[in-house]
Short mmCIF file of C-alpha atoms in Angstrom, two decimals:
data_model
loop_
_atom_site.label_atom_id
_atom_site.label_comp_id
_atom_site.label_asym_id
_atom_site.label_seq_id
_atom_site.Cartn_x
_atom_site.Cartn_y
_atom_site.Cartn_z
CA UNK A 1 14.70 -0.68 -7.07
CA UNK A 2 11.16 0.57 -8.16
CA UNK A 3 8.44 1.57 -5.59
CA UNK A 4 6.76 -1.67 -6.62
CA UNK A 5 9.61 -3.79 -5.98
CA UNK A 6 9.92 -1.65 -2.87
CA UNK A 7 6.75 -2.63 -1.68
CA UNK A 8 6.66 -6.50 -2.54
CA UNK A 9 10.30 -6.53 -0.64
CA UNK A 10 8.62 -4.85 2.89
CA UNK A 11 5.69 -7.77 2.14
CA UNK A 12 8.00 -10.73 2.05
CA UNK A 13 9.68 -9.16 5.49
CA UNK A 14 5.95 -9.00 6.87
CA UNK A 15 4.40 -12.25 6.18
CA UNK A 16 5.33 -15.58 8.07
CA UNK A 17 6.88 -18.42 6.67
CA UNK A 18 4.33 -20.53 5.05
CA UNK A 19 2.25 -17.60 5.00
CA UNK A 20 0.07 -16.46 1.98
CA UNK A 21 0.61 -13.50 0.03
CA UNK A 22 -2.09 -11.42 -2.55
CA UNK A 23 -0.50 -9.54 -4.96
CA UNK A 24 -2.66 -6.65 -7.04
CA UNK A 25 -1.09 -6.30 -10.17
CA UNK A 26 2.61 -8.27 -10.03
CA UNK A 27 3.20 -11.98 -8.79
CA UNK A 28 4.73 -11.94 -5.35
CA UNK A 29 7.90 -13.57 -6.42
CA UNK A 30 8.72 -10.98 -8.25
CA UNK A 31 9.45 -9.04 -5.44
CA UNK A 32 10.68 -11.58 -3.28
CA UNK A 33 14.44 -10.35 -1.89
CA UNK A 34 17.72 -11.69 -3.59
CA UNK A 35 18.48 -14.38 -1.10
CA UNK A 36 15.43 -14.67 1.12
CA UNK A 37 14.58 -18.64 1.97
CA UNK A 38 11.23 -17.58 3.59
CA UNK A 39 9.00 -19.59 1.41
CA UNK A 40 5.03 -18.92 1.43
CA UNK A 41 1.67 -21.66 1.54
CA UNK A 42 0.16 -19.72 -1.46
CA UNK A 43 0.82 -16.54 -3.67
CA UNK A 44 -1.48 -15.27 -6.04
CA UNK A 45 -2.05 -12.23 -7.93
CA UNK A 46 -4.80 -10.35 -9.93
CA UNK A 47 -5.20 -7.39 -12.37
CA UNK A 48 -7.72 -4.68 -10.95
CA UNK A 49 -9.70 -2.86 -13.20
CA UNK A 50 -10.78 0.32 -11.62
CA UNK A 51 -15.12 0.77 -11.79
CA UNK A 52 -16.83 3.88 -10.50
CA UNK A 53 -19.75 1.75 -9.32
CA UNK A 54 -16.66 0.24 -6.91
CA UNK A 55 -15.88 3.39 -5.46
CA UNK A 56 -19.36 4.58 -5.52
CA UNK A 57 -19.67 1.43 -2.73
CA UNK A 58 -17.42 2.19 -0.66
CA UNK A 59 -18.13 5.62 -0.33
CA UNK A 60 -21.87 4.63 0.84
CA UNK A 61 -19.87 2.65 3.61
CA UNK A 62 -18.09 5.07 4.78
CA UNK A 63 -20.39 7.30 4.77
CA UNK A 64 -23.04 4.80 6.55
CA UNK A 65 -20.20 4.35 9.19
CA UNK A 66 -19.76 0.85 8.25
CA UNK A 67 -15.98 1.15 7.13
CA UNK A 68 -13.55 3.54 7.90
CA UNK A 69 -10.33 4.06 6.00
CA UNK A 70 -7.31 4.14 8.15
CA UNK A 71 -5.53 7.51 8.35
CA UNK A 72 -2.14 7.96 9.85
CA UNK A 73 -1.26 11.74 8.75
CA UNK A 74 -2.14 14.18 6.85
CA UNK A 75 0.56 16.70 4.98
CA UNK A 76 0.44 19.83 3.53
CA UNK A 77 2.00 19.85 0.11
CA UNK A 78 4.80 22.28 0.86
CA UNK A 79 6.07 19.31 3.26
CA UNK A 80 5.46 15.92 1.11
CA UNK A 81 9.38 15.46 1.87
CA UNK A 82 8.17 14.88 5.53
CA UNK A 83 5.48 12.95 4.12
CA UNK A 84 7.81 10.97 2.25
CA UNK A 85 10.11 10.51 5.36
CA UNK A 86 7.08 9.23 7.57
CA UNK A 87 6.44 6.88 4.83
CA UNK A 88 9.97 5.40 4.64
CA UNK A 89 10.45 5.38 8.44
CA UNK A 90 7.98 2.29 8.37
CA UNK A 91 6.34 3.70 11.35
CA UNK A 92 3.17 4.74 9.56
CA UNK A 93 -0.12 3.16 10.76
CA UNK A 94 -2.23 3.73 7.86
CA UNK A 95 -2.45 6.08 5.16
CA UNK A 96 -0.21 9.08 4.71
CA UNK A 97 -2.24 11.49 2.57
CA UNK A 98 -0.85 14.77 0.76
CA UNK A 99 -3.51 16.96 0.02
CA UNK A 100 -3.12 19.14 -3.10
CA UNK A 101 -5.60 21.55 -2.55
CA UNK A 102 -8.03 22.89 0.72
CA UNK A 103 -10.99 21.90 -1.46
CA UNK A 104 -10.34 18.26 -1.30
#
């Protein structure tokens, strides 16, 4: 199973039945598990094309305090394993973030 199939899987287990589901990239049925009844009101998906003047946006949020990303740990690179195992342990509440360097 790929990461993205991975992913879709956890979403069908998350939403409700008759809930909706927004896909970036891959229609939510094709991630939907072998087997699963659970059928949803609505699922779309959508191609996203990355623009600086996007990111350039939401960094003047964040920076103006109106948005904050969510943050759940931070790893060293020597320990993305752990990472990895607070990521698969489903307990994470936000992002898990591996930093490469101490400049970033």
């Amino acid at each position: 199973m790929s990461i993205e199939e991975w992913t879709l899987a956890g979403c069908w287990a998350a939403v409700k039945e008759g809930g909706v589901m927004v896909c970036i990239n891959t229609p939510p049925e094709y991630g939907k598990p072998e087997g699963m009844k659970k059928e949803l009101s609505k699922g779309v998906f959508f191609i996203v094309e990355p623009l600086g003047s996007n990111l350039a946006e939401i960094g003047e949020l964040i920076a103006a305090g109106k948005v904050r990303p969510t943050v759940d740990s931070v790893w060293e690179w020597d320990d993305f394993e752990k990472a990895f195992a607070r990521l698969e342990s489903g307990h994470a509440n936000g992002k898990i973030i591996i930093k490469v360097s101490d400049e970033a």
